PDB file of C-alpha atoms in Angstrom:
ATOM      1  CA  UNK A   1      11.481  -5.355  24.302  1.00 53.00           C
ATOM      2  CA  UNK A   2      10.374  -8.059  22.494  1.00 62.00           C
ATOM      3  CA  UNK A   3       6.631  -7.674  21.637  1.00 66.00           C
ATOM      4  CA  UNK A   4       7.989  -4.645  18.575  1.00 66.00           C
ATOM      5  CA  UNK A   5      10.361  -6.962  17.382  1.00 80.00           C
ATOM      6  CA  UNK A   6       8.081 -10.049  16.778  1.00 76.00           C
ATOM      7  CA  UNK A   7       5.513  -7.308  15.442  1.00 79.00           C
ATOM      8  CA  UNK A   8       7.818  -6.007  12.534  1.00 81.00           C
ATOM      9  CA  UNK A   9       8.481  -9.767  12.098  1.00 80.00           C
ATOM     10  CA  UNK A  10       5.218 -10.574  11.648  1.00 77.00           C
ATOM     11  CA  UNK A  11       4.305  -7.006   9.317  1.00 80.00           C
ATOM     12  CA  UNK A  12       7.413  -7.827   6.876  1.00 78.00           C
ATOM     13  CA  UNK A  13       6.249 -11.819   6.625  1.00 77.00           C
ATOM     14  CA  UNK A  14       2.690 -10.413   6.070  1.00 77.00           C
ATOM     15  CA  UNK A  15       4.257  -7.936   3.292  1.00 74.00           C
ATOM     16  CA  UNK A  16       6.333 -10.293   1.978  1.00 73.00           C
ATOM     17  CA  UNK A  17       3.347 -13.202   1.249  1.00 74.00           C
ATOM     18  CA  UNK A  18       1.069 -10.439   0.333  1.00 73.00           C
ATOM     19  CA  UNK A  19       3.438  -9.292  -2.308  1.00 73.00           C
ATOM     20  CA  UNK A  20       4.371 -12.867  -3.611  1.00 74.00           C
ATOM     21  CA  UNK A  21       0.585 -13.250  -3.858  1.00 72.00           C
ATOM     22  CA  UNK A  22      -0.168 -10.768  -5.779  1.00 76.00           C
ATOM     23  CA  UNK A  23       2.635 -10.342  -8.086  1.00 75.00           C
ATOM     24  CA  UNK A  24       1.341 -13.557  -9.700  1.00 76.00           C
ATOM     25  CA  UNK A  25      -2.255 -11.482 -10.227  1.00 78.00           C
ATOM     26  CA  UNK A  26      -0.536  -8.382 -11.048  1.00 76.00           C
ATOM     27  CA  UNK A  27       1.294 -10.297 -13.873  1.00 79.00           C
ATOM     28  CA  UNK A  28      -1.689 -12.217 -15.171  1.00 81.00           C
ATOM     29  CA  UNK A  29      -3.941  -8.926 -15.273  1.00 79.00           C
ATOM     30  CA  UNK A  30      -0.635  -7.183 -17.313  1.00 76.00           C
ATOM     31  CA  UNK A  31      -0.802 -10.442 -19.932  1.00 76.00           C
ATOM     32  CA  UNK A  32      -4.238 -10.213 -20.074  1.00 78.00           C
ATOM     33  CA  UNK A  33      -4.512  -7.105 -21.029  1.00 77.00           C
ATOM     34  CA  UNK A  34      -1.278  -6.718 -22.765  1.00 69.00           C
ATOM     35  CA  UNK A  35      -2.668  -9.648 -24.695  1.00 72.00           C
ATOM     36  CA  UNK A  36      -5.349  -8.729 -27.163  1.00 69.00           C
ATOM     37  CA  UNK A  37      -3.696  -5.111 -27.297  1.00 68.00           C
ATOM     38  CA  UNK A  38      -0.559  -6.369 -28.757  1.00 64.00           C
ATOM     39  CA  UNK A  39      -2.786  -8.829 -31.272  1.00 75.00           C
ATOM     40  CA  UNK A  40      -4.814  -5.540 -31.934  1.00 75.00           C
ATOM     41  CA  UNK A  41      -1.770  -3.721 -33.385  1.00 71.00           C
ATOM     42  CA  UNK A  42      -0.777  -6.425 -35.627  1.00 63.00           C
TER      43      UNK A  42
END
């Protein structure tokens, strides 16, 4: 059937954009608070 097959389609893409979305934001929030740490210790 094809209604299961265009719904995991559609999950992945949705789990795929959602991830390339927030990996960006993940990163930034690690530099920012890897950041002032690191200028902390030296």
């Amino acid at each position: 059937m094809p209604v299961p097959d265009i719904f995991s389609e559609l999950s992945a893409g949705a789990w795929m954009g959602s991830r390339f979305f927030f990996l960006p934001v993940l990163q930034g929030q690690l530099a920012g608070g890897l950041k002032p740490t690191l200028e902390k210790v030296s």
